[in-house]
GROMACS .gro file of C-alpha atoms in nm:
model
  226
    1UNK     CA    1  14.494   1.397  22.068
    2UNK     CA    2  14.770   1.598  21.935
    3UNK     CA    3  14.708   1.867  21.657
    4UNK     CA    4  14.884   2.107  21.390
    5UNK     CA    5  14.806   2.418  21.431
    6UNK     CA    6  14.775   2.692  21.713
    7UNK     CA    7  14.690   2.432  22.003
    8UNK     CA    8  14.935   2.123  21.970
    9UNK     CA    9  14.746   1.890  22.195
   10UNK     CA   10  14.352   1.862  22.347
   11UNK     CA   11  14.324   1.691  22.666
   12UNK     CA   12  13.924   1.551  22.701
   13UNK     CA   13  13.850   1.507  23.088
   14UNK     CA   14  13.517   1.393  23.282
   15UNK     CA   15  13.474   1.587  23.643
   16UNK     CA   16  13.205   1.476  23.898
   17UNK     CA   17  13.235   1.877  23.982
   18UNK     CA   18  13.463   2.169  23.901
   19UNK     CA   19  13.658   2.071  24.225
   20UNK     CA   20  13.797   1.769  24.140
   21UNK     CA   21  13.822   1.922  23.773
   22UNK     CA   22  14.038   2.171  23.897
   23UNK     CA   23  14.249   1.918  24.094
   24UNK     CA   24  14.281   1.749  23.743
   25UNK     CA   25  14.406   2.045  23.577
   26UNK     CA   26  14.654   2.078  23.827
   27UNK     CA   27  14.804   1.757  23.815
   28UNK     CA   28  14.850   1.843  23.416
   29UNK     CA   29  14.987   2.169  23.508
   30UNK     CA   30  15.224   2.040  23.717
   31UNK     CA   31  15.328   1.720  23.495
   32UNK     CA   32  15.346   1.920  23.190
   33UNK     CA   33  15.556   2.233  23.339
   34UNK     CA   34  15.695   2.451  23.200
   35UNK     CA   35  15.571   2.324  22.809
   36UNK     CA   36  15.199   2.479  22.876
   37UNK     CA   37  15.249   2.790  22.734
   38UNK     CA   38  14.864   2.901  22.660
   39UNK     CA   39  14.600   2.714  22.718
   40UNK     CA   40  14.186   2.702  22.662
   41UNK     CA   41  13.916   2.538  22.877
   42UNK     CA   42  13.595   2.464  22.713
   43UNK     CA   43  13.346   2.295  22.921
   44UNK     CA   44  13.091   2.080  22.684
   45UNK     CA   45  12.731   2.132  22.752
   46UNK     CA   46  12.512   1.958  22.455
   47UNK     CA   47  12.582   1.721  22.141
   48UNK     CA   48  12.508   1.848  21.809
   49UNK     CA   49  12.631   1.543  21.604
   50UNK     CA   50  12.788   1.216  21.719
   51UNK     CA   51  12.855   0.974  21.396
   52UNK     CA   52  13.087   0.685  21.358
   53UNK     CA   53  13.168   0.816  20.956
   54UNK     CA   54  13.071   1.121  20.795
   55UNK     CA   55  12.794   1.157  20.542
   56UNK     CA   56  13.029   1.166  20.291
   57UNK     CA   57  13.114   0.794  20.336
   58UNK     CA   58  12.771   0.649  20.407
   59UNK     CA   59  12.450   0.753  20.466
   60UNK     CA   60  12.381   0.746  20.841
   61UNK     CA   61  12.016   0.640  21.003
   62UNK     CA   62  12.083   0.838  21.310
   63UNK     CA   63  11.816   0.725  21.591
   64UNK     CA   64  11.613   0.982  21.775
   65UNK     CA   65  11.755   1.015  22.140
   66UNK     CA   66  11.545   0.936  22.437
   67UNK     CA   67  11.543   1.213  22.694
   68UNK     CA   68  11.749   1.204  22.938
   69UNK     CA   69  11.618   1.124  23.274
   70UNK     CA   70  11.791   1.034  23.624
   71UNK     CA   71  11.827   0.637  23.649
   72UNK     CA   72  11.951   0.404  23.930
   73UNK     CA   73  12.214   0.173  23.918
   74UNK     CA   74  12.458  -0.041  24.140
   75UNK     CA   75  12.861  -0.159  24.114
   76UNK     CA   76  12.712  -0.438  23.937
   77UNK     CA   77  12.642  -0.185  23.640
   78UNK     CA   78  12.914  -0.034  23.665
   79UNK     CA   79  13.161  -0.301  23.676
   80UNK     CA   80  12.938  -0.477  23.346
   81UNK     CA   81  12.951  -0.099  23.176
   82UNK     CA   82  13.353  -0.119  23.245
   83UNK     CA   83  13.390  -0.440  23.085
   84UNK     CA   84  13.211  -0.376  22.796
   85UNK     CA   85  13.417  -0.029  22.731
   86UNK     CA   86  13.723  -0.258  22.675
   87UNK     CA   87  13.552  -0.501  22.473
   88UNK     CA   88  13.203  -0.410  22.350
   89UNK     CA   89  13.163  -0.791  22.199
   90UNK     CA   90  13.262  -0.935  22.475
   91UNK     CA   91  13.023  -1.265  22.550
   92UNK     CA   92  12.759  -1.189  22.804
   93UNK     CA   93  12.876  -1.577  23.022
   94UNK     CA   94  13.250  -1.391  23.019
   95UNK     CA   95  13.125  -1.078  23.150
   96UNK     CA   96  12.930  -1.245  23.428
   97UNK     CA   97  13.225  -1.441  23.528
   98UNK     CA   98  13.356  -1.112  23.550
   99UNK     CA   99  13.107  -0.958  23.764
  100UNK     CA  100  12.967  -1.235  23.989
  101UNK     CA  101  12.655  -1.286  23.832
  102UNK     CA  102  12.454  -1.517  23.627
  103UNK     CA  103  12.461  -1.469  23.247
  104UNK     CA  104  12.097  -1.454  23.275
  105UNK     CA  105  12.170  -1.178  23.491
  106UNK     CA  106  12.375  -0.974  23.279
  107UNK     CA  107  12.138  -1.008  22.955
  108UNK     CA  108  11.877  -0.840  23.180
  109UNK     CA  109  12.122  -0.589  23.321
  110UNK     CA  110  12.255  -0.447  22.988
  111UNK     CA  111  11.876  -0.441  22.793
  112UNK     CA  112  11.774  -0.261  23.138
  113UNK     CA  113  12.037   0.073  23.044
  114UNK     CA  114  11.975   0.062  22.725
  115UNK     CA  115  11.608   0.085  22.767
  116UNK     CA  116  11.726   0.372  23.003
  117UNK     CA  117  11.979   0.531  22.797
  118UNK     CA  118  12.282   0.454  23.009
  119UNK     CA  119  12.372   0.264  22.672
  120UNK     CA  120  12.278   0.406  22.369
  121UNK     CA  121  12.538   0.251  22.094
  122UNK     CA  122  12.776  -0.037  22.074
  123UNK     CA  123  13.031   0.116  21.800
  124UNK     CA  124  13.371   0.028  21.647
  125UNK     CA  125  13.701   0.287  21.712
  126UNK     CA  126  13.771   0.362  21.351
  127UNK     CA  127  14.142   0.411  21.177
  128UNK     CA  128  14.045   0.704  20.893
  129UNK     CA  129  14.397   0.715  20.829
  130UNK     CA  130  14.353   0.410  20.728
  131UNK     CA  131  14.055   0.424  20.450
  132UNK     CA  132  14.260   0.796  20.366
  133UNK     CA  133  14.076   1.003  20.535
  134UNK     CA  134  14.185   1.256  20.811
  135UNK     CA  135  14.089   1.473  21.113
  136UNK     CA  136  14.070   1.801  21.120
  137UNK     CA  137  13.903   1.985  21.447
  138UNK     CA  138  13.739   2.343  21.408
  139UNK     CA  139  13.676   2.573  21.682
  140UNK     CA  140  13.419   2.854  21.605
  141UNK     CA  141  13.287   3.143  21.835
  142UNK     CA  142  12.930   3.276  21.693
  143UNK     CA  143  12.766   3.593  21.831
  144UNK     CA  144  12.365   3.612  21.853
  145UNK     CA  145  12.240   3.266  21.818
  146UNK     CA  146  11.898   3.231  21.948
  147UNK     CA  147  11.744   2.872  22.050
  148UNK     CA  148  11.642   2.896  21.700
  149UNK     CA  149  11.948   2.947  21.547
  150UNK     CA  150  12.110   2.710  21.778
  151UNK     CA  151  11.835   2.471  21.601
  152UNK     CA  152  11.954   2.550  21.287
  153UNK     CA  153  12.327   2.546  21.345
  154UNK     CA  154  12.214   2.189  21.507
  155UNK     CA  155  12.031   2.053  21.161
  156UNK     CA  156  12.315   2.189  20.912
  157UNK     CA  157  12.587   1.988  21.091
  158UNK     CA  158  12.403   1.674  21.085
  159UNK     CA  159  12.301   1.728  20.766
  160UNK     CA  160  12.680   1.809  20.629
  161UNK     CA  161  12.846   1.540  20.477
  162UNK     CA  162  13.197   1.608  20.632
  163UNK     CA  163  13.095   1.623  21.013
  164UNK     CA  164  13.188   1.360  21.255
  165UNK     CA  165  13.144   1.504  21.571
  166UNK     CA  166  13.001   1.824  21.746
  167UNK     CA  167  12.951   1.969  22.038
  168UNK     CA  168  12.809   2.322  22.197
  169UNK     CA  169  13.052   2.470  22.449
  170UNK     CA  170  13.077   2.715  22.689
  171UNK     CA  171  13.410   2.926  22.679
  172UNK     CA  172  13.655   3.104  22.449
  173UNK     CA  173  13.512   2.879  22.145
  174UNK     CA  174  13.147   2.791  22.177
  175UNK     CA  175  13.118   2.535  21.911
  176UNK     CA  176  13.357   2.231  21.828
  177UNK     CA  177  13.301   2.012  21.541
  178UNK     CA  178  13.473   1.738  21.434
  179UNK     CA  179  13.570   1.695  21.064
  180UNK     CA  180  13.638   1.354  20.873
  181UNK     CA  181  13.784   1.488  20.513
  182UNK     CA  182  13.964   1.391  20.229
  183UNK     CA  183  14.144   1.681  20.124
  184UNK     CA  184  14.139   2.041  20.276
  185UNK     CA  185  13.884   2.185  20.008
  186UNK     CA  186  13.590   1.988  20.174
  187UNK     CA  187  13.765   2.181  20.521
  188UNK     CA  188  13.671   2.487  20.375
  189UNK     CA  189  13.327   2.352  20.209
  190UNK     CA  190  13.209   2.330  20.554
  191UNK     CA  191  13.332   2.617  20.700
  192UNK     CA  192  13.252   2.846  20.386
  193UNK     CA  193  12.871   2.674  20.411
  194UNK     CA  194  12.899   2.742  20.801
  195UNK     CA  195  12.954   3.125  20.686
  196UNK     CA  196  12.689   3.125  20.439
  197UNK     CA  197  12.419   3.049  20.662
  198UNK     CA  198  12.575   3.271  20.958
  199UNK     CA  199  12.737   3.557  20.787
  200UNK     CA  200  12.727   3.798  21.110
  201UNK     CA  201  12.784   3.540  21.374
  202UNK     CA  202  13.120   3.366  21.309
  203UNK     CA  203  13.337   3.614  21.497
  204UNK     CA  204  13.622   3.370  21.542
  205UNK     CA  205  13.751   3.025  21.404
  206UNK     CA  206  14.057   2.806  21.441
  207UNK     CA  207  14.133   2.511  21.227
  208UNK     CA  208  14.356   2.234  21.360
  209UNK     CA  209  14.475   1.896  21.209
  210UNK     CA  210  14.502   1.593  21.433
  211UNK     CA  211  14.788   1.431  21.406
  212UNK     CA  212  14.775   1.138  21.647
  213UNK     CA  213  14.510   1.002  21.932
  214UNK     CA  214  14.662   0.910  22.211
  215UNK     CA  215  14.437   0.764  22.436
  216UNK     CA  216  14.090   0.742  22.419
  217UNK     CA  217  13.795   0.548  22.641
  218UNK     CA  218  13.440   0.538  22.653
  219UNK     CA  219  13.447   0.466  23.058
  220UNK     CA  220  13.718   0.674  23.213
  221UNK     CA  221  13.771   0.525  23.601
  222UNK     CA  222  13.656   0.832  23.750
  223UNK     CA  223  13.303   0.675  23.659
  224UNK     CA  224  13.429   0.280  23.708
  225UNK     CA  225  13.526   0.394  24.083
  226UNK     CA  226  13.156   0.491  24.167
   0.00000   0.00000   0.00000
């Protein structure tokens, strides 16, 4: 996605390990040379929020999420899970001409993850621009949150009616949040409330305005070529 602001484009990769995630920064360093003039890696390591709109625009039932626990699976899943990322309504007797299997089959293959919580949503990819609303990305470093505060900073973002998406990193910025808006002001409502509840612990902020997504899938090939 690119962005206005001090970072003009965020690159969102999945790594089986920091080896082959170091290959991939390579290959961007050495595509994108000599325009990479700084650069920040922030390595994801928890959700906060994860919403298709903002409270703002409708009020969201957000399920409780199972825990997450080590499951099997074959290239059967896999190559179903692929098919699905391209087309998430895709009928089950097209997917298991696909895959080689029975649509029987299939039915019983897809319930199976999401009983195990290798599926957890089928959701639409939303235009904002469209219904006039747009993006704005805000990366935060806090200082001295505790597991409870953590908890906290957790609840107030999916309780705030402009946040989309967020996400607990580890790096230069430790907290990225997504922010679906109508105007700047409710920018600031957010951050301003973020500051009101943390007033010693925001130590450093960016704001940046998406401009444009590129590119964007739910099953990169990485996990397809399992």
């Amino acid at each position: 996605m690119t962005f206005s602001g001090k970072f003009d484009i965020q690159i969102s990769l999945i790594a089986k390990n920091v080896h082959e995630f170091d290959t991939l920064l390579d290959i961007i360093f050495r595509d994108c040379y000599p325009f990479v003039q700084k650069y920040e890696v922030l390595t994801v390591i928890a959700p906060y929020c994860n919403l298709i709109f903002p409270q703002s625009f409708v009020q969201t039932h957000k399920e409780a999420q199972k825990k997450k626990r080590v499951v099997s699976y074959d290239t059967k899943d896999v190559a179903i899970l692929d098919s699905l990322a391209n087309d998430a309504i895709k009928p089950y007797y097209s997917i298991a001409n696909d895959v080689g299997l029975s649509a029987d089959a299939v039915t019983h293959r897809v319930r199976k993850m999401k009983e195990n919580g290798i599926v957890t949503n089928f959701v639409p990819i939303i235009n904002y621009t469209g219904l006039s609303y747009s993006i704005y990305a805000l990366l935060l470093r806090f200082t001295g949150l505790d597991k409870e505060k953590k908890n906290t900073l957790q609840e107030l973002l999916q309780t705030d009616k402009n946040t989309l998406w967020a996400v607990h990193c580890i790096g230069k910025y430790d907290t990225q949040i997504y922010l679906c808006v109508k105007n700047t002001e409710e920018v600031h409502d957010t951050l301003n409330n973020l500051r009101r509840h943390f007033p010693e612990a925001v130590s450093d902020y960016e704001i940046l305005i998406a401009k444009e997504e590129h590119k964007y899938t739910y099953f990169p090939k990485t996990i397809s070529t399992l």
